[in-house]
XYZ file of C-alpha atoms in Angstrom:
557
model
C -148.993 -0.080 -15.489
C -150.633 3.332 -15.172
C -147.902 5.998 -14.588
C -147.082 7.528 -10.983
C -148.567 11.128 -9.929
C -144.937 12.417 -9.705
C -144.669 11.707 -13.544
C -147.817 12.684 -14.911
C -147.501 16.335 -16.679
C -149.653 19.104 -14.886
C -152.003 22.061 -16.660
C -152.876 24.579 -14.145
C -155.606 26.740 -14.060
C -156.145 29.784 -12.463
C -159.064 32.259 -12.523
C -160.953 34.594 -9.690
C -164.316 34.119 -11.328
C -165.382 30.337 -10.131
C -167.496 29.800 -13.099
C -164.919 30.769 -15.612
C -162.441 28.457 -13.409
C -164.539 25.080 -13.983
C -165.356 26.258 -17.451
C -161.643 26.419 -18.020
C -160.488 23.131 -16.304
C -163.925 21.462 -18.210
C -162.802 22.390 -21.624
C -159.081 21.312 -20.334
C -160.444 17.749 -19.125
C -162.167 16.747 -22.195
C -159.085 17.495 -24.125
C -156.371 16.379 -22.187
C -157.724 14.691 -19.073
C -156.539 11.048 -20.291
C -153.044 12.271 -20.477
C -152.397 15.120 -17.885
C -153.577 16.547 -14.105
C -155.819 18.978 -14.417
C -155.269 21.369 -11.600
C -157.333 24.665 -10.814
C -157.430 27.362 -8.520
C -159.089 30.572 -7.561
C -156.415 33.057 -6.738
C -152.900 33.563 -7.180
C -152.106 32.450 -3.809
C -153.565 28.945 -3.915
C -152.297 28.564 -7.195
C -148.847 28.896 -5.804
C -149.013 27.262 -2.799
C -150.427 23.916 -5.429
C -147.319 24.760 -7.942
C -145.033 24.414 -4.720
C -146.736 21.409 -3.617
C -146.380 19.637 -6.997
C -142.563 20.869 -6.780
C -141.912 19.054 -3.590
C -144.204 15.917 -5.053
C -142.179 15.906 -7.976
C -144.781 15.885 -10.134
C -143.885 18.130 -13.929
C -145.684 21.318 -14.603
C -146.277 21.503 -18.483
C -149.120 24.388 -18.859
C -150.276 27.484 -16.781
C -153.153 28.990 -17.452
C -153.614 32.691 -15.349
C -156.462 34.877 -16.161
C -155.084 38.947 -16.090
C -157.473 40.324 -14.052
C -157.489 38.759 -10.610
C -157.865 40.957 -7.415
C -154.254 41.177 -4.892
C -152.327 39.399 -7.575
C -153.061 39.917 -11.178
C -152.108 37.475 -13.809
C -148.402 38.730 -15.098
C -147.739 38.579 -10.846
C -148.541 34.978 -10.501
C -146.758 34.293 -13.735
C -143.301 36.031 -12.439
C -143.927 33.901 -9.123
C -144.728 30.860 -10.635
C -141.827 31.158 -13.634
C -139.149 30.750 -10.159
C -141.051 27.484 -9.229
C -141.735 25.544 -12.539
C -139.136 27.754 -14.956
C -139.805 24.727 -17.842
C -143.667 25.272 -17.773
C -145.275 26.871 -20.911
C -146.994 30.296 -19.818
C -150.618 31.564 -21.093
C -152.503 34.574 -20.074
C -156.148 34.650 -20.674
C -156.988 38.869 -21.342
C -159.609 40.659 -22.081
C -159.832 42.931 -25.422
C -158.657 46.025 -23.082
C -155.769 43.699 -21.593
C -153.595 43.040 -24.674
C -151.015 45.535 -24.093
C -150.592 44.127 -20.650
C -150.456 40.297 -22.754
C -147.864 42.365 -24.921
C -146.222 43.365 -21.980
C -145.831 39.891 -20.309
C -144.154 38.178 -23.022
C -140.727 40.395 -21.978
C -141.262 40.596 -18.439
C -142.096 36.520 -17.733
C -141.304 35.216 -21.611
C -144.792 34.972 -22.105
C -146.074 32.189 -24.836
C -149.291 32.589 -25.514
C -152.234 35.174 -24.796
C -155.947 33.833 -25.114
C -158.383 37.162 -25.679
C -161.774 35.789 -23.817
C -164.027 34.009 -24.377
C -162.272 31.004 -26.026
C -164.950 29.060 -27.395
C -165.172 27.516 -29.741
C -161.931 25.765 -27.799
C -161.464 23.756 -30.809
C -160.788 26.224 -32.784
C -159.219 28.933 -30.236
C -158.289 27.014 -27.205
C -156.863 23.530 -28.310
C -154.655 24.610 -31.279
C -152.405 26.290 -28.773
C -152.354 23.920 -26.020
C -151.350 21.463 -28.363
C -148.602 23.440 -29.980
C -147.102 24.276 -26.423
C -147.569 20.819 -24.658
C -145.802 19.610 -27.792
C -142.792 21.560 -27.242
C -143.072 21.060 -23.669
C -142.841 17.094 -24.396
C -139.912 17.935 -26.433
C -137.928 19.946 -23.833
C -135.401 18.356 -20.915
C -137.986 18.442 -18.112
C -135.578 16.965 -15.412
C -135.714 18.733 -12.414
C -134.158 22.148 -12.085
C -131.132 22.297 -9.325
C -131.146 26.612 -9.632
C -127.516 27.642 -9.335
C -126.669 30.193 -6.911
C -124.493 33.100 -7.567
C -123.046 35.305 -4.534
C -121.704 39.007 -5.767
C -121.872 42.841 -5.311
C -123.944 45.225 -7.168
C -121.425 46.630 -8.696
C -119.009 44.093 -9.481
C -117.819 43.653 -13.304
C -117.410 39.696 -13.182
C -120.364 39.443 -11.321
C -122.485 41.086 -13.856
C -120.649 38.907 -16.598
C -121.951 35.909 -15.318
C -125.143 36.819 -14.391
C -125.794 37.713 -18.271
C -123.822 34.408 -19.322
C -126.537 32.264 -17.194
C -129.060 34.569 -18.514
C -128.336 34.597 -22.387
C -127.927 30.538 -21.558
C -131.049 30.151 -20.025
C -129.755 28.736 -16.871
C -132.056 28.941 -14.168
C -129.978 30.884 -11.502
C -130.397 32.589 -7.816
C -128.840 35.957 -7.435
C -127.459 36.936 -3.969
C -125.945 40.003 -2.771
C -122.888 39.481 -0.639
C -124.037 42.272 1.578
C -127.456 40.297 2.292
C -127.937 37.503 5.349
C -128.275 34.712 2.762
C -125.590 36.019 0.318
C -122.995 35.751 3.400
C -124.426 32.533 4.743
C -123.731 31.045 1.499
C -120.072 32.641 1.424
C -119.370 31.193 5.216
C -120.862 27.841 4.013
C -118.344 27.651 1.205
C -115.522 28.972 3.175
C -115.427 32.085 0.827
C -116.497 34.817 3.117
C -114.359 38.262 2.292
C -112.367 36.587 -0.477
C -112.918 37.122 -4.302
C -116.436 37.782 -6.023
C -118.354 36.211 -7.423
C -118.972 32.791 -5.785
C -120.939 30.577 -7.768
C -122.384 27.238 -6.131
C -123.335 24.992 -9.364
C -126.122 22.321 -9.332
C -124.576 19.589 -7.662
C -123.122 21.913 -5.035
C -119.533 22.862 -6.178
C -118.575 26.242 -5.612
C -116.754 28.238 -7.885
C -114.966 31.623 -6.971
C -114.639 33.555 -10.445
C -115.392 31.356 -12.854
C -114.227 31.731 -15.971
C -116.741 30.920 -18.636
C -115.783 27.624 -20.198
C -115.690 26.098 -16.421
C -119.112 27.561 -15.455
C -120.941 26.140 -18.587
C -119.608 22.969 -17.730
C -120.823 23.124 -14.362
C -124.517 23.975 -15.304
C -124.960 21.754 -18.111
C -124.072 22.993 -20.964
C -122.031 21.583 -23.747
C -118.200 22.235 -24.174
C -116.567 19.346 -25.520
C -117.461 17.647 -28.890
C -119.065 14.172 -29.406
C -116.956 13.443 -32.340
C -113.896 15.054 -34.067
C -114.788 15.594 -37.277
C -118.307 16.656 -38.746
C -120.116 17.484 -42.455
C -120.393 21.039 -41.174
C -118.718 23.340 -38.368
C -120.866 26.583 -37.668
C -118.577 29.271 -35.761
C -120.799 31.970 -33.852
C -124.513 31.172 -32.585
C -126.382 34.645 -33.578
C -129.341 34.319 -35.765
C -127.310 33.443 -38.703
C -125.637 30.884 -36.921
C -128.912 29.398 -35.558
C -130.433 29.197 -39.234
C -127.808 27.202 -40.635
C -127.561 25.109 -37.566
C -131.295 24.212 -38.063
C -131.437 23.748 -41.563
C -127.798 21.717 -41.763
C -129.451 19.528 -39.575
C -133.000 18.754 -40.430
C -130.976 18.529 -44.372
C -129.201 15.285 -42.613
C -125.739 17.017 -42.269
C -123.921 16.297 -39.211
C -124.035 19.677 -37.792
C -121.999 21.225 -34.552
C -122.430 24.872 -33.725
C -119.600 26.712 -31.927
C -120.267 29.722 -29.759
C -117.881 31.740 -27.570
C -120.543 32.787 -24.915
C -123.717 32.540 -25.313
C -126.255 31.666 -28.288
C -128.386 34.545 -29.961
C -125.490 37.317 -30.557
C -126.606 40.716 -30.404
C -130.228 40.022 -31.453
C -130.229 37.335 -28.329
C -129.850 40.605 -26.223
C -132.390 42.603 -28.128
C -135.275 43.253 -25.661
C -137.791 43.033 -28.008
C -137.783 43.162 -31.922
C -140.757 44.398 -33.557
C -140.338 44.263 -37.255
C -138.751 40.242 -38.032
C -141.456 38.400 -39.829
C -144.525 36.401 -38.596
C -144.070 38.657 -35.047
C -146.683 41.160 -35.212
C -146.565 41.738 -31.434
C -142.967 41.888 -31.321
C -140.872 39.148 -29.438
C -137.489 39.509 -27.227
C -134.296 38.342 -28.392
C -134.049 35.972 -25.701
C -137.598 34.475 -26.641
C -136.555 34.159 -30.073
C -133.138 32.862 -29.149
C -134.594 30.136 -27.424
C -136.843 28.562 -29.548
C -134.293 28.729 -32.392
C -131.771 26.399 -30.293
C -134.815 24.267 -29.170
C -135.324 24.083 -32.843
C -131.414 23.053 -33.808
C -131.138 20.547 -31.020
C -134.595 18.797 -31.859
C -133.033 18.087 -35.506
C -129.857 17.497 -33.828
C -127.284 19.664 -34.405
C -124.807 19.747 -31.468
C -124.305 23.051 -29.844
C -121.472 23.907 -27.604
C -121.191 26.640 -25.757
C -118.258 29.145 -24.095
C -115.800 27.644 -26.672
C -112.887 30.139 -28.410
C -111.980 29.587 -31.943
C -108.323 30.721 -32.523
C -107.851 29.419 -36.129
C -108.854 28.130 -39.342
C -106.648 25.635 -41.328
C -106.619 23.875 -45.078
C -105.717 20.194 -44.754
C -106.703 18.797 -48.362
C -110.355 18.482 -48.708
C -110.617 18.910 -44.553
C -111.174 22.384 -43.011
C -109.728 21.994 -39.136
C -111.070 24.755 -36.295
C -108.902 25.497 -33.883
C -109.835 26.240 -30.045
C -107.990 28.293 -27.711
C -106.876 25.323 -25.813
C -105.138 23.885 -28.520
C -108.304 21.028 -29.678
C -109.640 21.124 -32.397
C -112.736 19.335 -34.874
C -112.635 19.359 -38.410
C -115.158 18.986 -41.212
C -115.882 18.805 -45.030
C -117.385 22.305 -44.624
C -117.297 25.608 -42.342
C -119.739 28.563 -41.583
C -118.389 31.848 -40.035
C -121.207 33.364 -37.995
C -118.945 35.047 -35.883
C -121.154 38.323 -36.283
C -119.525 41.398 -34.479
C -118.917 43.261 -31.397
C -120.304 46.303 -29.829
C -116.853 48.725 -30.399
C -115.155 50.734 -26.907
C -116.248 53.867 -25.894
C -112.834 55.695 -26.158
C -113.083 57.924 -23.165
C -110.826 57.995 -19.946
C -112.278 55.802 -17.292
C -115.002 54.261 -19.448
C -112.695 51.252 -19.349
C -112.160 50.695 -15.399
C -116.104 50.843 -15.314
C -117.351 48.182 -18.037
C -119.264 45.988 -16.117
C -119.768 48.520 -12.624
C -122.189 50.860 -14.396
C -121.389 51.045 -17.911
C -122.445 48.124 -20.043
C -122.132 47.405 -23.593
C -125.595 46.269 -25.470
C -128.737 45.756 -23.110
C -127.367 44.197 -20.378
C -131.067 42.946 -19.406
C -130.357 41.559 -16.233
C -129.243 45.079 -14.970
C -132.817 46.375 -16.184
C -134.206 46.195 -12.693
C -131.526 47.441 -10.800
C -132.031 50.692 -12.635
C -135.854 50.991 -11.517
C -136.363 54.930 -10.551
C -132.605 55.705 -11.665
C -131.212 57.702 -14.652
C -129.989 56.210 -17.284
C -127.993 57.195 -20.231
C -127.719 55.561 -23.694
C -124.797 56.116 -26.044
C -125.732 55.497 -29.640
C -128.948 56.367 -32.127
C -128.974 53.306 -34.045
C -131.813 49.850 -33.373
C -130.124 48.494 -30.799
C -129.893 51.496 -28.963
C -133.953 52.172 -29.334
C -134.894 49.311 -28.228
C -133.033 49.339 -25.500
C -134.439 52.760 -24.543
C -138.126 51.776 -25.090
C -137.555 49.169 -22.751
C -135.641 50.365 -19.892
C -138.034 53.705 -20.005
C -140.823 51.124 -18.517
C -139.153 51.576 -14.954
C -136.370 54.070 -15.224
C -136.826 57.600 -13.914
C -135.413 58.788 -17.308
C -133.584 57.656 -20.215
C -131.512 59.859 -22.438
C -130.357 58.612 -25.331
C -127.007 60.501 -26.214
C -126.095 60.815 -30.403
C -123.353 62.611 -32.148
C -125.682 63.511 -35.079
C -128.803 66.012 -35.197
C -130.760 63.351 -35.326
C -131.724 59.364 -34.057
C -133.954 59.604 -37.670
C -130.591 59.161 -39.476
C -129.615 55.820 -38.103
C -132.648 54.108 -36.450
C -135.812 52.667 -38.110
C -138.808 54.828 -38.328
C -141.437 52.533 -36.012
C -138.600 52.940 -33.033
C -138.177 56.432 -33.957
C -141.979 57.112 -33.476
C -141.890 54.872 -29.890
C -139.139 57.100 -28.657
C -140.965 60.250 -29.435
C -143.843 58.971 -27.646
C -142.583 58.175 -24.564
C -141.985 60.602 -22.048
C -139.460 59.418 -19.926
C -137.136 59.589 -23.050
C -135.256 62.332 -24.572
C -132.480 62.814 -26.936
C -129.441 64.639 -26.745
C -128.116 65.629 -29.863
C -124.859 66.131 -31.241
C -123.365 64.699 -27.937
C -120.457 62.386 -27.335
C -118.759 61.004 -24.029
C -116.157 62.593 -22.590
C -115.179 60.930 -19.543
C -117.043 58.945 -17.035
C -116.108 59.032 -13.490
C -116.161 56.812 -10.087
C -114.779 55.049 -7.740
C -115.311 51.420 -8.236
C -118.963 52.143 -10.155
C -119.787 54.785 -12.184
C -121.026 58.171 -10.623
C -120.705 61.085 -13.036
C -120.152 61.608 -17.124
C -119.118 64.372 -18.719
C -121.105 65.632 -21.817
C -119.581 67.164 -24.914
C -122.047 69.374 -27.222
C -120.081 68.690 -30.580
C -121.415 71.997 -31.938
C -120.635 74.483 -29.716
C -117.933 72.362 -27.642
C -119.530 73.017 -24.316
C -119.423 70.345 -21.686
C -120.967 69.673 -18.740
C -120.698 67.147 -15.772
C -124.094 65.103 -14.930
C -124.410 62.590 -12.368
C -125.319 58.943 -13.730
C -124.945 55.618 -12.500
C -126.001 53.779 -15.554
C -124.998 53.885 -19.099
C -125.076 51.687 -21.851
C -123.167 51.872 -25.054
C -124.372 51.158 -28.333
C -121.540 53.129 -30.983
C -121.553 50.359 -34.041
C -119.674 47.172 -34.242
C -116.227 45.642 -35.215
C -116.532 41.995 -36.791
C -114.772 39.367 -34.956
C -112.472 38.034 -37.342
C -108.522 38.583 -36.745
C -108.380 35.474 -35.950
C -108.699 34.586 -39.450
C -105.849 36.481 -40.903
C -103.667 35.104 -43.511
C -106.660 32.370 -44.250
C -109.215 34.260 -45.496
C -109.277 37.386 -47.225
C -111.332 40.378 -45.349
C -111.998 44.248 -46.213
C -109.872 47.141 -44.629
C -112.414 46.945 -41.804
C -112.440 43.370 -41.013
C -115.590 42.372 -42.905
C -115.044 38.865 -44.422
C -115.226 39.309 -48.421
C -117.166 36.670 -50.317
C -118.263 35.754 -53.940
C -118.700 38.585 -56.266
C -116.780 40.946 -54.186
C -113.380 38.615 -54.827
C -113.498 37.994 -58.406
C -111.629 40.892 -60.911
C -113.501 41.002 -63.856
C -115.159 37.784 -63.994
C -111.851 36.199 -62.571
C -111.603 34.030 -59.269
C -109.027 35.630 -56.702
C -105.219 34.332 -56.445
C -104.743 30.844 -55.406
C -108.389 29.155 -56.408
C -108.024 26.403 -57.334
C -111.533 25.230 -58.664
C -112.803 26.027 -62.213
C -115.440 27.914 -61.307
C -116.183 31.172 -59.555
C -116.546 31.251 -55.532
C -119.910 30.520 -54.445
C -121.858 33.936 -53.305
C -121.543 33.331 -49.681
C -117.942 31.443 -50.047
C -114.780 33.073 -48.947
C -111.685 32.732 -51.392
C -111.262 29.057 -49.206
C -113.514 26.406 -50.682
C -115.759 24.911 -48.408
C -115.618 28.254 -46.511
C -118.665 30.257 -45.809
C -120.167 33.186 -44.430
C -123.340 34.288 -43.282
C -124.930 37.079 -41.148
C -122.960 40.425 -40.177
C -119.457 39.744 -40.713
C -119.807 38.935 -44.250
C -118.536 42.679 -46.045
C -122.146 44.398 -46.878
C -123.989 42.181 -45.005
C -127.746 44.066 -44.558
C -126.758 43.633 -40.596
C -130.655 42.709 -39.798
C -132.099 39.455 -37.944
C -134.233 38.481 -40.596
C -131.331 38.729 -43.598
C -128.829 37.225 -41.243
C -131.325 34.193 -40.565
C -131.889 33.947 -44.692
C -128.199 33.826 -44.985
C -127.525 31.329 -42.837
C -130.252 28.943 -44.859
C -128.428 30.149 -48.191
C -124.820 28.916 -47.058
C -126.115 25.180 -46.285
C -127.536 25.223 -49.538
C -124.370 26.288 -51.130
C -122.781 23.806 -48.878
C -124.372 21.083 -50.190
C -123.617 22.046 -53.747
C -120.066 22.484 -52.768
C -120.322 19.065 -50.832
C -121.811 17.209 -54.021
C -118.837 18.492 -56.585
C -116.412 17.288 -53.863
């Protein structure tokens, strides 16, 4: 029984130029035409109007094909458009040599997978490779139909920008409404919510929820909270890049592998809005790109993830490590990885506070990116983070000036992000600056600037800043279990023996592990571990190092 149009995966095709079009969707039909639709069209309008039409028929979309230069709507247009229709379809651009920084550009603004320079032939060698890489992983990804949840709030309301960036860093498909628009109050009267609290979310199967917390909203879109089982080979606590690297090689090494994150997968990195220098990237790729495919890659070898859940506590029962949740569960295993990475540290400053979330943000904050289109923005920090951040909200900001205590970003941030921000004009740096006070009522309207050398201040008006002064590790929690550094940093092989000797109360007869904390069967990994490197690529290594020393451990158990 041949299978129904509704269930028979899609490629689109779009191009302006009619003989490239049936050139593409030729080359696409000898390939693929026994197992998928071919579909093509002219112009970014048709195209759409067929991706709609396949929406309503059901019927999955698994490739897009858009050339760049079509006339009204160019290729990165149609993309954006046709990402809110078929969000699970894999996305390639087909550029010309001149294009590729606009290819470049697309795989930030619409997660871009692929770019094709033309022409493609030979397709065997240049076309086919990467349609069969991406209609791979589109076989291997949920491709149930999307339900987008709907979230109702004000601009500048601090919960409502929370869970906007939890759905985001999540990758739940969402709908953003303000409250003050026609639909944003018809969806407020519908659910009986109209002038109460903000923000309303309505999930997939319709429920609304009036200030979710996080735990309830993850359950309500789908993601995992609670675990299958109670007790597992290995318990990873944090989902940042080090997290995600032991997660996928526990699992694909046959340990049975849960992952434990408090909000959302990625960490730091996961906000990153595009790293440049991690390995086998030469174009760069987002954090939230990168993210992705790493928890694609963990759940294909199945490793359990679960998401918006607290860990409170860490406790020794014999040869069992037990992790604690803030609701008073818990799982246990043989063996545990903290990946709890850090946290951006406060901006000490009156006001700052009141304002988190209502015009000052800590980290990226990428879905606020377009609200700040033509506006001013100010960034407090010089280190990577802080960069990139610059680099990328420059693109539609009016300005961006990146605030640093020191007489220079040179002392703190790599030398490829130092060059970018000399380079681009909407930047500048002001040095030997700190925050004094920010000021508003109910968002964020004014800072005052200190010059630390010559103590003069001055009052500028800005409605967007984002905060980037270092990081505090996330482990207090873990006092009285494992041993830490004055500032928090979790302490781990050679940095807890004296003179060859293990520390007080180890009980094996050998030394701790490298990446083992003075708790058997107690790793680290990534940036909370005391002298960590605190970069993607080390934290991902590390993460691969501590399942290898938790198998060792595991085998002289």
């Amino acid at each position: 029984m041949s299978p129904s149009p509704s269930t028979v995966g899609v490629i689109l095709t779009v191009d302006d130029d009619p003989g490239v079009s049936r050139a593409v969707a030729r080359d696409l039909r000898r390939r693929y035409g026994e197992s998928y639709r071919i579909v093509r069209a002219e112009s970014g309008e048709s195209a759409l109007a067929a991706l709609r039409e396949l929406k309503l028929r059901g019927a999955p979309v698994a490739v897009i094909v858009a050339d760049y230069r079509m006339p009204k709507m160019n290729g990165l247009e149609f993309l954006e458009q046709a990402l809110d229709i078929h969000p699970g379809a894999r996305r390639v651009l087909l550029t010309a040599y001149a294009d590729t920084n606009a290819a470049i550009d697309a795989i930030n603004v619409v997660d871009l997978d692929h770019y094709l320079l033309k022409p493609w032939e030979p397709p065997e060698e240049k076309l086919y490779p990467v349609l069969d890489d991406l209609l791979l992983a589109w076989r291997a990804s949920d491709r149930r139909p999307v339900t987008v949840t709907k979230v109702v709030g004000h601009r500048w309301s601090a919960r409502s920008s929370a869970v906007r960036e939890f759905l985001a860093r999540n990758q739940v498909p969402y709908r953003w409404y303000s409250s003050e628009d026609p639909e944003g109050r018809r969806l407020l009267s519908a659910a009986g919510e109209e002038g109460l609290r903000l923000p309303l979310v309505i999930a997939p199967d319709g429920t609304a929820l009036v200030e979710p917390e996080d735990r309830e909203l993850a359950a309500r879109v789908g993601l995992a909270t609670t675990p299958a089982t109670d007790f597992y080979d290995l318990v990873i606590i944090g989902g940042g890049p080090a997290g995600l690297g032991a997660a996928v090689y526990g699992a694909s090494e046959g340990l049975r592998t849960v992952l434990v994150e408090r909000s959302a997968t990625g960490g730091q990195a996961g906000q990153s809005s595009r790293i440049e220098n991690y390995l086998g990237f030469p174009d760069g790729v987002s954090g939230a790109q990168l993210t992705d495919r790493a928890r694609r890659q963990a759940s294909r070898f199945g490793a359990e993830i679960l998401t918006a859940r607290e860990v409170t506590g860490l406790e020794i029962n014999g040869s069992s490590r037990v992790v604690r949740f803030s609701d008073g569960t818990a799982v246990a295993a043989h063996a545990v990885i903290l990946a709890t990475g850090v946290s951006y540290r406060q901006l000490d400053a009156p006001q700052v506070s009141e304002l988190t979330g209502c015009g000052v943000f800590y980290g990226s904050a990428l879905t606020e990116a377009a609200a700040c289109q033509g506006q001013d923005v100010y960034i407090v920090g010089g280190a990577n983070s802080a960069g990139q951040a610059a680099i990328y909200l420059a693109r539609s900001a009016k300005s961006v000036t990146v605030l640093v205590r020191e007489q220079s970003v040179s002392t703190s941030m790599s030398h490829y992000l130092v060059q970018q921000v000399d380079e681009t004009p909407t930047i500048s740096v002001r040095t030997h600056t700190v925050v004094d006070a920010a000021h508003g009522s109910g968002h964020l309207e004014q800072i005052t600037l200190r010059d630390t050398a010559t103590g003069h201040t001055d009052i500028v008006d800005a409605q967007w800043m984002f905060v980037f002064i270092g990081a505090a590790p996330l482990t207090d929690w873990l006092e009285g279990t494992v041993l830490r550094d004055s500032r928090g940093f979790i302490l781990t092989g050679p940095d807890l023996t004296t003179d060859g000797r293990p520390p007080p109360d180890w009980e094996l007869d050998r030394p701790p592990y490298h990446l083992e904390t003075n708790v058997p069967g107690v790793f680290v990994a990534g940036d909370a571990r005391a002298e960590s490197a605190k970069r993607v690529a080390s934290a991902v290594g590390e993460g691969a190092m501590a399942v290898m020393l938790v198998h060792r451990y595991l085998e002289q158990s």
